[in-house]
Tab-separated table of C-alpha atoms and ligand atoms in Angstrom:
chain	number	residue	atom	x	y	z
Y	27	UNK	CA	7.300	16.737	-13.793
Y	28	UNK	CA	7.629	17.307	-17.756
Y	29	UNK	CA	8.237	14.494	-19.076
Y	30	UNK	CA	5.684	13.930	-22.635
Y	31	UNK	CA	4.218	10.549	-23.019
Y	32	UNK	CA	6.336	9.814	-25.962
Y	33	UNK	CA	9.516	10.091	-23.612
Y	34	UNK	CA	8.086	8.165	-20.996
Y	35	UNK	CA	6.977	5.210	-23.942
Y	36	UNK	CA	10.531	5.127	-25.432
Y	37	UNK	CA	12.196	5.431	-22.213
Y	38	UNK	CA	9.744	2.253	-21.389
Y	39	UNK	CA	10.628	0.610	-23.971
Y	40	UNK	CA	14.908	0.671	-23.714
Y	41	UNK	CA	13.809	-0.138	-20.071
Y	42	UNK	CA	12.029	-3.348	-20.561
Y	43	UNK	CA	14.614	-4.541	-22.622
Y	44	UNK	CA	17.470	-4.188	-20.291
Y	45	UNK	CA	15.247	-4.834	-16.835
Y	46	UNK	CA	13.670	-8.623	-18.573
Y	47	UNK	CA	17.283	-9.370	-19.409
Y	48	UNK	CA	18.270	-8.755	-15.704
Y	49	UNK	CA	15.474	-10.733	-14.532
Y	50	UNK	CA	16.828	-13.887	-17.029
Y	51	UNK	CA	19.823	-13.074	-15.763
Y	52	UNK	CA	19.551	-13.355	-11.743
Y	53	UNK	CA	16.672	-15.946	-11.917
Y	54	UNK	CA	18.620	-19.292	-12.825
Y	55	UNK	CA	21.078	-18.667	-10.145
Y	56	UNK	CA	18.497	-17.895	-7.530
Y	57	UNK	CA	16.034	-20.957	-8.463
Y	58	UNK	CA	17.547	-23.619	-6.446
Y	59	UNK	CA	17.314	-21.752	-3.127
Y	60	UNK	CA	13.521	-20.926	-4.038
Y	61	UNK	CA	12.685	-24.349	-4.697
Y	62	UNK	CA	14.616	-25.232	-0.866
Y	63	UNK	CA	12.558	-22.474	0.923
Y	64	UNK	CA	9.224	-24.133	-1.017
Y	65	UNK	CA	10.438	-27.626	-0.211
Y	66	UNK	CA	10.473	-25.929	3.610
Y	67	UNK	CA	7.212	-24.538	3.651
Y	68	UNK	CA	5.701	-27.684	2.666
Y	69	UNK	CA	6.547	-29.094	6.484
Y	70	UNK	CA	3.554	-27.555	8.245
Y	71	UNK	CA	4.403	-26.014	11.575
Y	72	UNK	CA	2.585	-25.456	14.694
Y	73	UNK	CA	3.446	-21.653	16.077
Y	74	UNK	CA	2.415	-20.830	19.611
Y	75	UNK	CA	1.474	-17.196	20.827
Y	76	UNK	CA	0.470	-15.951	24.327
Y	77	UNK	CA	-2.557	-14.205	22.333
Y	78	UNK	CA	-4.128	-14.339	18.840
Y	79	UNK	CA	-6.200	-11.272	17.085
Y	80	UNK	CA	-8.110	-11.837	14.245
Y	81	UNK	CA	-8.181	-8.816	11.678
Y	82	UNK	CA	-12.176	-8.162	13.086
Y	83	UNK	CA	-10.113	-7.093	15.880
Y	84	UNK	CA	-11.029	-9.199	18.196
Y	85	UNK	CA	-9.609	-12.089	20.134
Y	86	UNK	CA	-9.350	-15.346	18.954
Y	87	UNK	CA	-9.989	-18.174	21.436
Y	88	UNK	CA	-7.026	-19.961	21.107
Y	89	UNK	CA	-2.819	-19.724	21.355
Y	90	UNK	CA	-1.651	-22.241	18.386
Y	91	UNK	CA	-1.874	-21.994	14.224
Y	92	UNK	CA	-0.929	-24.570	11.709
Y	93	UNK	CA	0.426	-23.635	8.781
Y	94	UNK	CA	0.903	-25.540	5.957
Y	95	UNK	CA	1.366	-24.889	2.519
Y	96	UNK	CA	1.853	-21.622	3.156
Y	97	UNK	CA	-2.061	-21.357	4.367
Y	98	UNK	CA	-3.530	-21.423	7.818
Y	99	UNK	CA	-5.345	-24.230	8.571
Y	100	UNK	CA	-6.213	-24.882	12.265
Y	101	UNK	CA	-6.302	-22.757	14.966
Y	102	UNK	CA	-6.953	-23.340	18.179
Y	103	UNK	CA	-5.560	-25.404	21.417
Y	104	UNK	CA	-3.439	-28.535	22.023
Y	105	UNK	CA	-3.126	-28.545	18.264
Y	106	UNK	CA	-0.047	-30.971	18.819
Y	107	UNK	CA	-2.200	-34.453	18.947
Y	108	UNK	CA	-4.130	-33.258	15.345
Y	109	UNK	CA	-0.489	-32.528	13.759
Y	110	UNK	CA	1.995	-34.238	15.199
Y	111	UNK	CA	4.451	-34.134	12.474
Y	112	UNK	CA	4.237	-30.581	12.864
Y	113	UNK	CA	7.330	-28.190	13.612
Y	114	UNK	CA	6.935	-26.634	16.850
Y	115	UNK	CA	7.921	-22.760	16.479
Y	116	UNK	CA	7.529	-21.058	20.211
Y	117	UNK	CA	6.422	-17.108	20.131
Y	118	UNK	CA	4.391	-17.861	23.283
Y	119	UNK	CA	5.543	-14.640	24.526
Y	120	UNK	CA	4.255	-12.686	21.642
Y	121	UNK	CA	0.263	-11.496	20.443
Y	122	UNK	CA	-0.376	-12.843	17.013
Y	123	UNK	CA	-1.972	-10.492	14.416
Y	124	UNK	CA	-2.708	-10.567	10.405
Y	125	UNK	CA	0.052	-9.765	8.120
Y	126	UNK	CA	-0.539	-5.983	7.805
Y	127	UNK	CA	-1.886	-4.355	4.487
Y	128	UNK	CA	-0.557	-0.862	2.773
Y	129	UNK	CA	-3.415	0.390	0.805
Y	130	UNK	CA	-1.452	3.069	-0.599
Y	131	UNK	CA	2.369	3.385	-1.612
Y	132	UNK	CA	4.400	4.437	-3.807
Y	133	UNK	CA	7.166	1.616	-3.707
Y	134	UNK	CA	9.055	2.734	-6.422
Y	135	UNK	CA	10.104	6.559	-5.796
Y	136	UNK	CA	13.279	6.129	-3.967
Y	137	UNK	CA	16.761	7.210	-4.724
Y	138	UNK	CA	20.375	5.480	-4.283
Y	139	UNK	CA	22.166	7.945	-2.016
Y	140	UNK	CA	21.237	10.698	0.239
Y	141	UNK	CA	19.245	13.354	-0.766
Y	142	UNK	CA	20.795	16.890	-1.983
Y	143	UNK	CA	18.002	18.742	-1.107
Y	144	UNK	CA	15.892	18.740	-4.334
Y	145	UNK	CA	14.698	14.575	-4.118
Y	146	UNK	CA	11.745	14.782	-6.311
Y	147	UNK	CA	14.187	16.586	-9.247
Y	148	UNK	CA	16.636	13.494	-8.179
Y	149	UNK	CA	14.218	11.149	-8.600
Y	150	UNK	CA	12.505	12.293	-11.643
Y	151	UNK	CA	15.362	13.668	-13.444
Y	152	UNK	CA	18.820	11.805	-11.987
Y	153	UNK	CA	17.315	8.583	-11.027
Y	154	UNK	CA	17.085	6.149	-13.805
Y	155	UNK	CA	14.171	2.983	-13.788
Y	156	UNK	CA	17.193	0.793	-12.864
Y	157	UNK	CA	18.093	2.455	-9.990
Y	158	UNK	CA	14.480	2.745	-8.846
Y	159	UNK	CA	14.144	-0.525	-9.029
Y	160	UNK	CA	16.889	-1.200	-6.607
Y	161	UNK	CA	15.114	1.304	-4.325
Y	162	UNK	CA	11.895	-0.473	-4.154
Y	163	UNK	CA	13.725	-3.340	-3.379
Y	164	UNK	CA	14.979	-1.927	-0.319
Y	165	UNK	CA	10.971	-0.382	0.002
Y	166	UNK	CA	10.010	-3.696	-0.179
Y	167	UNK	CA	11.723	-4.747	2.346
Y	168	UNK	CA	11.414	-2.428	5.058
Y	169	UNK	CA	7.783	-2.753	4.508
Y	170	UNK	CA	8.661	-6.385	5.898
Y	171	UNK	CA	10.134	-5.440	8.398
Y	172	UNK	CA	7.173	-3.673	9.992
Y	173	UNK	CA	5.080	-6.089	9.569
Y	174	UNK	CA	3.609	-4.772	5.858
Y	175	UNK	CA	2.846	-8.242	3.721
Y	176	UNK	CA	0.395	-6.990	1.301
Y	177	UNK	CA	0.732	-3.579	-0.317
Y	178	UNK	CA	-1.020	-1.897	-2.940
Y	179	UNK	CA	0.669	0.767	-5.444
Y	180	UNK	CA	-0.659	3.867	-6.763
Y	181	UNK	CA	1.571	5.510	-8.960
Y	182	UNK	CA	4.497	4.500	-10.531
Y	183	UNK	CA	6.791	4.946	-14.393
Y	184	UNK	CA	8.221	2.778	-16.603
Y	185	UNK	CA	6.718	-0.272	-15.111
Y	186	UNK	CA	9.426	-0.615	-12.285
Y	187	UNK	CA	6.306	-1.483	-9.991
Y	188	UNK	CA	5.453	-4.591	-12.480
Y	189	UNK	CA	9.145	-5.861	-12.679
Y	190	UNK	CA	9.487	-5.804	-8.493
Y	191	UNK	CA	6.023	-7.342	-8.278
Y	192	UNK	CA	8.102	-10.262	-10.591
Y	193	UNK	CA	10.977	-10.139	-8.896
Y	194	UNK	CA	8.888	-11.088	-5.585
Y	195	UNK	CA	6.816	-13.449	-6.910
Y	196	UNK	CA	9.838	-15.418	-8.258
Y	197	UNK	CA	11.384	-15.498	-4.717
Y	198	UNK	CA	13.778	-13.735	-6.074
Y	199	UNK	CA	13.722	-10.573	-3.244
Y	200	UNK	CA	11.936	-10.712	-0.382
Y	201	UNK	CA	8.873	-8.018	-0.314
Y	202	UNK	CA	5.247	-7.992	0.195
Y	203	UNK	CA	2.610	-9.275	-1.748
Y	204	UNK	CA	1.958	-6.503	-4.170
Y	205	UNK	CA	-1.297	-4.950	-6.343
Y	206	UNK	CA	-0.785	-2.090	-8.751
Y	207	UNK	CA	-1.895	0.300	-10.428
Y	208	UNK	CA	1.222	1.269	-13.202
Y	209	UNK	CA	1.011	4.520	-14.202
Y	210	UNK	CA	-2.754	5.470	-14.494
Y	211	UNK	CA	-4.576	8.538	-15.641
Y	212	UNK	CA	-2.089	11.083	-14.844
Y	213	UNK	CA	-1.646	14.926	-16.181
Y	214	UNK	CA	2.450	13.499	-16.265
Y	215	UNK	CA	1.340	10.574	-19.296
Y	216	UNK	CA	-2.198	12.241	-20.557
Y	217	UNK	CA	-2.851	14.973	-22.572
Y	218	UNK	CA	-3.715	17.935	-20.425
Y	219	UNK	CA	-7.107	17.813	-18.686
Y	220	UNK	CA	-8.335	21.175	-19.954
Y	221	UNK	CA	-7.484	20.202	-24.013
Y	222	UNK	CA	-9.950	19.064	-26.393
Y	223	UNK	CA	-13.644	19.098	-26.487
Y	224	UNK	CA	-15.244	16.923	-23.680
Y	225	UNK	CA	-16.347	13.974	-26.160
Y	226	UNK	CA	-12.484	13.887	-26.827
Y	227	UNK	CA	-11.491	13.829	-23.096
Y	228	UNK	CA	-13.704	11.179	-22.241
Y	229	UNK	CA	-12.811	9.153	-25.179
Y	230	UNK	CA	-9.155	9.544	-24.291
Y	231	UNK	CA	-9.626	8.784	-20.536
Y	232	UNK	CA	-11.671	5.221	-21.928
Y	233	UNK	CA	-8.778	4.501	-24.518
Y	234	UNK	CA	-6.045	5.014	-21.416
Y	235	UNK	CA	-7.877	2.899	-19.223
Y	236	UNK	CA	-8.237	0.475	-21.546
Y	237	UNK	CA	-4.615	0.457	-21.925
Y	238	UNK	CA	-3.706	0.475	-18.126
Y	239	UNK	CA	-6.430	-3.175	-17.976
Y	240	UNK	CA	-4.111	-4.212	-20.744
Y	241	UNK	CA	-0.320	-3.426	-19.074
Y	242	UNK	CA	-1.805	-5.999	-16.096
Y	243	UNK	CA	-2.679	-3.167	-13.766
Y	244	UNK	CA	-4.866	-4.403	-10.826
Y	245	UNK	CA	-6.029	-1.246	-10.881
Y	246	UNK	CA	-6.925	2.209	-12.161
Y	247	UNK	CA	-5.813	5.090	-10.477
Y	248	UNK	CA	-7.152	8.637	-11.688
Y	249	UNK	CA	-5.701	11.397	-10.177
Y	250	UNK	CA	-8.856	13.595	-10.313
Y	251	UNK	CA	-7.484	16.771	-8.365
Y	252	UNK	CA	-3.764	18.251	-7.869
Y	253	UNK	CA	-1.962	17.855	-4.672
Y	254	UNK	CA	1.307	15.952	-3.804
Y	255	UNK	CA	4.028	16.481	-1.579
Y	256	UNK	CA	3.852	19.553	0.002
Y	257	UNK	CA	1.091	21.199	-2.863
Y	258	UNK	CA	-2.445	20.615	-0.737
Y	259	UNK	CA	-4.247	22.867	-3.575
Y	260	UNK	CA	-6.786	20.280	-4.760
Y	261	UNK	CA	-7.694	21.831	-8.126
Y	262	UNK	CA	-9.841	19.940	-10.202
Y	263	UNK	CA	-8.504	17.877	-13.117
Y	264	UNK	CA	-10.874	15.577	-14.444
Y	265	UNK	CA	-14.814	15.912	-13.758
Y	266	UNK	CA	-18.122	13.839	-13.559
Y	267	UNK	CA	-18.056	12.737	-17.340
Y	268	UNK	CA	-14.298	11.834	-17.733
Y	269	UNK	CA	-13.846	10.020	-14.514
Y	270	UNK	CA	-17.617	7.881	-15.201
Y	271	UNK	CA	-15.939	6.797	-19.016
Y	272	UNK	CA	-12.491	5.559	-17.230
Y	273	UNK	CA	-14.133	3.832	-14.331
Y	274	UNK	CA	-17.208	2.324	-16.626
Y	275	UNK	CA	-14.047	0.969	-18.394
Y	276	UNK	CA	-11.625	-0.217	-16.083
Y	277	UNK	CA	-14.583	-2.099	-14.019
Y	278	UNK	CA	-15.246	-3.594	-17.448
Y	279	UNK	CA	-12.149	-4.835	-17.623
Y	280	UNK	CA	-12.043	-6.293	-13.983
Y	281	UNK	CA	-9.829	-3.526	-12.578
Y	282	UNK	CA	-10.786	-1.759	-9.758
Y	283	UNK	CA	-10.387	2.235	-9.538
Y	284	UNK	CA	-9.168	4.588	-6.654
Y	285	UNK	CA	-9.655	8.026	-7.070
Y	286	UNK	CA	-6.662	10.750	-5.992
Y	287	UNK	CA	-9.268	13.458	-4.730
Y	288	UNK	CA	-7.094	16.373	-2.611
Y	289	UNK	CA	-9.657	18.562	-0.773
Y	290	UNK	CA	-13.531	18.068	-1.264
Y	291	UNK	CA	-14.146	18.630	-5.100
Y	292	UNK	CA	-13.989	15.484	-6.636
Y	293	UNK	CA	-15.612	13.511	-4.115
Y	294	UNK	CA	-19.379	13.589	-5.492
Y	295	UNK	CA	-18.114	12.714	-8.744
Y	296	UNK	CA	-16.211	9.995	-7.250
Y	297	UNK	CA	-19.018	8.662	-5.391
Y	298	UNK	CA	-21.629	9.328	-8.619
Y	299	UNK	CA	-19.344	7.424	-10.581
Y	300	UNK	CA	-19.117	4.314	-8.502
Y	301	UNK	CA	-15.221	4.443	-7.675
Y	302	UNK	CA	-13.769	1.381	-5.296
Y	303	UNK	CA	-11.637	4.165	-3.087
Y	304	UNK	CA	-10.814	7.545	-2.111
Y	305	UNK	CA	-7.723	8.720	-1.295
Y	306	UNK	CA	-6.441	12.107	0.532
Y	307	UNK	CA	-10.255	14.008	0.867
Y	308	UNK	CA	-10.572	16.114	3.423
Y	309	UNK	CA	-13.061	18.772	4.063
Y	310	UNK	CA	-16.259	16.793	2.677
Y	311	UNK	CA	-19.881	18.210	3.577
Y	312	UNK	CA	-22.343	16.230	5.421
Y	313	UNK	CA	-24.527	15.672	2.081
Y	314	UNK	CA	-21.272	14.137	0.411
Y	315	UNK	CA	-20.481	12.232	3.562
Y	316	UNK	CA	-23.835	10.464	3.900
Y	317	UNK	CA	-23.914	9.329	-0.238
Y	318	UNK	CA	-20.382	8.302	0.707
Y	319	UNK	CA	-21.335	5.843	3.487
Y	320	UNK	CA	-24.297	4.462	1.323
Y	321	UNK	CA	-21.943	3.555	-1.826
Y	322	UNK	CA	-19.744	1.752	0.425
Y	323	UNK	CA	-16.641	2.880	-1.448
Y	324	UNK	CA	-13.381	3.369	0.808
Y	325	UNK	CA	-11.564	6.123	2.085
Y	326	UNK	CA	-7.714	5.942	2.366
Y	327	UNK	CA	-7.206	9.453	4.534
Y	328	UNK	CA	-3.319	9.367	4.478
Y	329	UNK	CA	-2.883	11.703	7.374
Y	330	UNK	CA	0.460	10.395	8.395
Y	331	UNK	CA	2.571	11.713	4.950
Y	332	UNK	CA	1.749	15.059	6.018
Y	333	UNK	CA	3.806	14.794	9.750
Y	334	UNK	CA	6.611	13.145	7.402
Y	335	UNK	CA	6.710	15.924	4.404
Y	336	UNK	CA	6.995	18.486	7.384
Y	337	UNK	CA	9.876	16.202	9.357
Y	338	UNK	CA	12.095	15.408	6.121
Y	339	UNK	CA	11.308	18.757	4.721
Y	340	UNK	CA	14.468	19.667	4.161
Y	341	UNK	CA	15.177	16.276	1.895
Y	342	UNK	CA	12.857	17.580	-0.080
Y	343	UNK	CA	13.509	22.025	-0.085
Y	344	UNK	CA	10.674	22.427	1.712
Y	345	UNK	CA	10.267	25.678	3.205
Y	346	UNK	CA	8.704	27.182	6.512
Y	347	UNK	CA	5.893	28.199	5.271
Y	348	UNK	CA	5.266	24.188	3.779
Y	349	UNK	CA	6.033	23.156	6.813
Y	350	UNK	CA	3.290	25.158	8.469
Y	351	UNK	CA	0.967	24.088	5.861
Y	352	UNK	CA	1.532	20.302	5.933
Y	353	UNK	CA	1.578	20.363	10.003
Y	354	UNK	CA	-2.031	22.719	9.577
Y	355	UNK	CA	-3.691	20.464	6.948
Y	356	UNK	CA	-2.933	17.187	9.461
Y	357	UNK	CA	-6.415	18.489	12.081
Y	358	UNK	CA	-8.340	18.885	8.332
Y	359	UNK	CA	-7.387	15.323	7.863
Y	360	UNK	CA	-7.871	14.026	11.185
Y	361	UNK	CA	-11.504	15.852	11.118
Y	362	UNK	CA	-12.965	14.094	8.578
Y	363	UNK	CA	-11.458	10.396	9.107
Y	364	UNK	CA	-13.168	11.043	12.627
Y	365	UNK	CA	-16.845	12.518	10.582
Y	366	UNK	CA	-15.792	9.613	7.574
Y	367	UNK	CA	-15.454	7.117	10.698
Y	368	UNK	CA	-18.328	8.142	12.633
Y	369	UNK	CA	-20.457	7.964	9.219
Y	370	UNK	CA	-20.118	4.132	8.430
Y	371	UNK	CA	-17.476	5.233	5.545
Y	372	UNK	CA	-15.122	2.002	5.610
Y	373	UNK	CA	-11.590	2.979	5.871
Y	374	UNK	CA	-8.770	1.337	4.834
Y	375	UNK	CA	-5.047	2.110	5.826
Y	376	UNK	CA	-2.615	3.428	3.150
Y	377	UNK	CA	0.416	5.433	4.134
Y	378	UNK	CA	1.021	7.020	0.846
Y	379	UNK	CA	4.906	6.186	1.510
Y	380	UNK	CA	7.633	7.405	-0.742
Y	381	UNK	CA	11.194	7.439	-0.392
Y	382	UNK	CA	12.500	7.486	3.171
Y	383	UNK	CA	8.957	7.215	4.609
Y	384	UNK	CA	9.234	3.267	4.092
Y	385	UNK	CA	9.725	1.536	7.423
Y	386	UNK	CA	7.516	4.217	9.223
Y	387	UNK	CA	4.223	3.207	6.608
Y	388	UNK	CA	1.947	1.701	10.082
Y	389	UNK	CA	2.413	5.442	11.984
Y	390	UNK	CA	-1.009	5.931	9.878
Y	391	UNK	CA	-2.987	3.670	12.529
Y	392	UNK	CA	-1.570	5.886	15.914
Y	393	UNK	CA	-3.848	8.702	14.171
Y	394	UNK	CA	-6.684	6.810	13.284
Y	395	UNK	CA	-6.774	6.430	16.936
Y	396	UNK	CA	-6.151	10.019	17.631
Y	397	UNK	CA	-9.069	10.347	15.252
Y	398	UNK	CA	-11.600	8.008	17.307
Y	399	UNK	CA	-10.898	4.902	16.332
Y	400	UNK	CA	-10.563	2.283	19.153
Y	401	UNK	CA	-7.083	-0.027	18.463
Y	402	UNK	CA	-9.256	-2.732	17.204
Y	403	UNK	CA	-10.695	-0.688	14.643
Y	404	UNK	CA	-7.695	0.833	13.222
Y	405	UNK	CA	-5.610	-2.587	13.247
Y	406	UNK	CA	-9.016	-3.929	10.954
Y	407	UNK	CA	-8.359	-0.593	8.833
Y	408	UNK	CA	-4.808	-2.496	8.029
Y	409	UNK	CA	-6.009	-5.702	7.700
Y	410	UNK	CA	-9.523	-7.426	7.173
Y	411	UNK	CA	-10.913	-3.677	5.146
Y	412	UNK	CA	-7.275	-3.391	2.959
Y	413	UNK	CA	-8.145	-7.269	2.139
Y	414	UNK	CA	-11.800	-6.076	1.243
Y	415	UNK	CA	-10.585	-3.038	-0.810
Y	416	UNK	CA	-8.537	-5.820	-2.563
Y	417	UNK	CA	-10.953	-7.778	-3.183
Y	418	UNK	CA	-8.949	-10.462	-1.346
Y	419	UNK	CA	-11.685	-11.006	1.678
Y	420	UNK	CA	-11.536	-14.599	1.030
Y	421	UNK	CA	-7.579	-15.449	1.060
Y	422	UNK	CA	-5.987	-12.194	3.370
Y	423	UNK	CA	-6.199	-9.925	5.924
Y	424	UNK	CA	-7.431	-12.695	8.674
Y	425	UNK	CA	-6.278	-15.176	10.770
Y	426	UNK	CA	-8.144	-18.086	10.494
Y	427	UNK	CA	-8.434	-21.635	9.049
Y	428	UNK	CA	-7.768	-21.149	4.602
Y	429	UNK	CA	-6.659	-17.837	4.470
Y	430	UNK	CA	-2.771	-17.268	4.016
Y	431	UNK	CA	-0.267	-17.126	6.787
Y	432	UNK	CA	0.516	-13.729	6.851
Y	433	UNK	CA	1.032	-13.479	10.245
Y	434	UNK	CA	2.916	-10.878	12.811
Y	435	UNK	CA	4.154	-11.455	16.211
Y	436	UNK	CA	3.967	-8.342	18.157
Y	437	UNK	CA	5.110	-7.220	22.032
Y	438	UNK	CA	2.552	-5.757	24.089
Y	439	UNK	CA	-1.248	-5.580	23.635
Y	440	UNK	CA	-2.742	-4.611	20.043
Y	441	UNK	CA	-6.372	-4.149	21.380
Y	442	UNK	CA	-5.144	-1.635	23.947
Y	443	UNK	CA	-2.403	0.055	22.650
Y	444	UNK	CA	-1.794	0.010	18.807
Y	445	UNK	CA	1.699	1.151	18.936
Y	446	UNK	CA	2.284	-2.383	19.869
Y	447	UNK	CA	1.174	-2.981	15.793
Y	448	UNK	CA	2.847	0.464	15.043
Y	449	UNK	CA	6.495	0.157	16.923
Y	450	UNK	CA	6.563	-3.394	18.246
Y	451	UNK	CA	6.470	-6.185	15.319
Y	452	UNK	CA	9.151	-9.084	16.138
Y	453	UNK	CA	8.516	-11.900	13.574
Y	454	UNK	CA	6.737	-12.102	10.720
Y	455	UNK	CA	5.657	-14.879	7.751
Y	456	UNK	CA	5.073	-14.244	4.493
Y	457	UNK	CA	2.694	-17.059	2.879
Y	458	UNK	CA	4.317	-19.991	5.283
Y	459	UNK	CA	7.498	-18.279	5.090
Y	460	UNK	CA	9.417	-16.781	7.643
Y	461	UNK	CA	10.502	-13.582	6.462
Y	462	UNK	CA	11.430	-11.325	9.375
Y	463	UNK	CA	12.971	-12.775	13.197
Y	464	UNK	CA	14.114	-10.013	15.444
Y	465	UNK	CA	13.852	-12.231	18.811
Y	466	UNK	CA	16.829	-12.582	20.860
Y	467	UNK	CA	19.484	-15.565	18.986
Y	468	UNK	CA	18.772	-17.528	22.144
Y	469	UNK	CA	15.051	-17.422	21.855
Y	470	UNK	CA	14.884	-17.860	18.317
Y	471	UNK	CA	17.546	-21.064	17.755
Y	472	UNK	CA	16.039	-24.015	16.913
Y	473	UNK	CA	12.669	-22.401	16.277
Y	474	UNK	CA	13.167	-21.230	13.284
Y	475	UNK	CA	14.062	-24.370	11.466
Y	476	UNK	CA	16.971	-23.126	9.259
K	510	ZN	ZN1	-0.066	8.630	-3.431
């Protein structure tokens, strides 16, 4: 990871260019279909379920939702008399729960092909923003597929994350709901975190988050300590005064911040400077860990990356030795969700997916259970707490009269057995939209209304 700002800004530049003319491109052809799926949506529909679970995680009284307009707005029984111009859609044999939310992904690192062995020199070296882009759109939707209709980015170049978050709003591909963060404060785009004096650092870190606000970021991410991949070192890179001047900034600006914080270092600065999220920490002392719960700022643990680095090593040249490391650091991790948990520290689910991770992003909930958590808990972790991480508490991450209709079908029992959210989605909406049906043909014809 070399690349100078300057390359990444022209490369950015030549991008744009080429990726808004594909977008003028493919949009005019796609339109009319868009505006039939809208004209669809606007036929509310009345979809039965043997359960319902609300993203409190608990049980809804109840087996029927209306959805109209691409927004819940009854829920209840014998719904049929209210609506009776509604479209019946029967998933009476499956438990309803909130679309699911990815706190933490990294949509656009993917490659077109296999790997050779070396993927993150593919990707940053062989894979051109093009190309990415066509990977995230495959990302995007296998994070469908599983259920995933909300997902927030941390990390990406050359504003590929902003042109699939168009491409998806358009109608254009299928994907979740996305909230980003672009590129961020990042040793790869920023000068290094040791130059200058510190008046200079913290000036620079202000200036860059002003510029991230500006770009149309959603948030600010500041990677405060090393540590990707299969690298667990959690070194310091930016302290107290730099990451106080970037968040000060980007809150002034209406962004919110999440903090990349490997280890334990960063985490009192993180907490001191009033971040919205931590991602990764592991290792915190009980001091830290009490502050934390008062400030009310999330944790993202992202235990499950770990079991996937050491699985795909070899996509990625791995050796033994990171294989033992990754698999060791997973009980660190697993530790302090369960002390983070125990604490009051709201969590929030984020799988920090990348490349061939995507379709396995909900594994993170089967250890939050293996960390404590009861089934209900970690299904709220991916649902009403990534809504309130958001900011989107109002609109997502329930089921219930006003907020969208995101909602999964699932086999099995949620509040007993999470793989049921983890392994056994069926159907899902988008918004009013049905974007995923993997029922049997027979079952699904003529419920589906196509
Ligand atoms: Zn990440």
């Amino acid at each position: 990871m070399k690349l100078r700002h300057w390359q990444v800004s022209a490369r950015r530049s030549r991008l744009a260019g080429a990726l808004a003319m594909l977008l003028w491109c493919v949009s005019p052809l796609l339109a009319p279909g868009a505006a039939a799926a809208d004209a669809d949506a606007q036929v509310p529909m009345l979809l039965t379920f043997a359960t319902i679970v609300d993203g409190t995680g608990e049980l809804v009284p109840g087996r029927e939702i209306i959805v109209e307009h691409g927004v819940i707005v009854a829920i209840g029984t014998s719904l049929a008399e209210r609506y009776p111009g509604a479209r019946p859609v029967d998933l009476s044999g499956l438990t309803a729960i909130p679309g699911l939310i990815d706190s933490h992904v990294h949509i656009t690192y993917g490659l077109c092909g296999p790997s050779r062995g070396d993927a993150w020199h593919q990707l940053l070296r062989e894979t051109p923003a093009p190309q990415r882009l066509v990977a995230a759109i495959g990302n995007a939707e296998k994070m469908l597929e599983i259920g995933v209709t909300t997902a927030r980015d941390l990390f990406a170049l050359d504003q590929v994350d902003f042109y699939l978050r168009e491409l998806i709003e358009r109608g254009i591909v299928p994907g979740p709901r996305l909230f980003l963060s672009g590129t961020g404060i990042h040793p790869l785009v920023m000068p290094p975190a040791a130059s200058g004096t510190e008046a200079e650092r913290i000036a620079s870190l202000s200036q860059r988050a002003r510029e991230v606000a500006d770009s149309g970021a959603d948030w600010l991410k500041i990677f405060a300590t090393t540590g990707t991949g299969s690298d667990l070192s959690g070194e310091r890179v930016y302290y107290y005064p730099e990451i106080k001047a970037a968040t000060d900034t980007a809150h002034a600006k209406g962004l919110r911040v999440a903090v990349h914080a490997y280890g334990p270092t960063a985490v009192p600065d993180a907490i001191r400077a009033g971040v919205d999220s931590i991602e990764h920490a592991v290792d915190v002392d009980d001091a830290s860990l009490r502050a934390w719960a008062a400030s009310g700022i999330f944790y993202v643990p992202t235990i499950d990356h770990n079991r996937y680095y050491a699985d795909h090593r070899n996509e990625y040249g791995y050796d033994a030795d990171a294989e033992r490391a990754l698999r060791a650091f997973i009980p660190r991790n697993v530790a302090m969700l369960r002390r983070a948990h125990a604490a009051g520290v709201p969590i929030a689910m984020g799988s920090d997916a990348v490349m061939t991770m995507f379709g396995d992003n909900t594994r993170e909930l089967e250890w939050f259970v293996a960390a404590g958590m009861t089934p209900g808990e970690a299904l709220r972790a991916a649902t009403l707490n990534g809504a309130r991480l958001l900011g989107q508490q109002d609109h997502l991450g329930r089921l219930a009269p006003g907020f969208a209709a995101d909602i999964v079908a699932v086999t099995g029992q949620p509040l007993t057995d999470i793989r049921a959210v983890t392994r056994q989605v069926v159907w899902v909406m988008k918004a009013g939209e049905v974007v995923v049906d993997k029922r049997p043909l027979g079952e699904a014809s003529g419920a589906r209304g196509d």
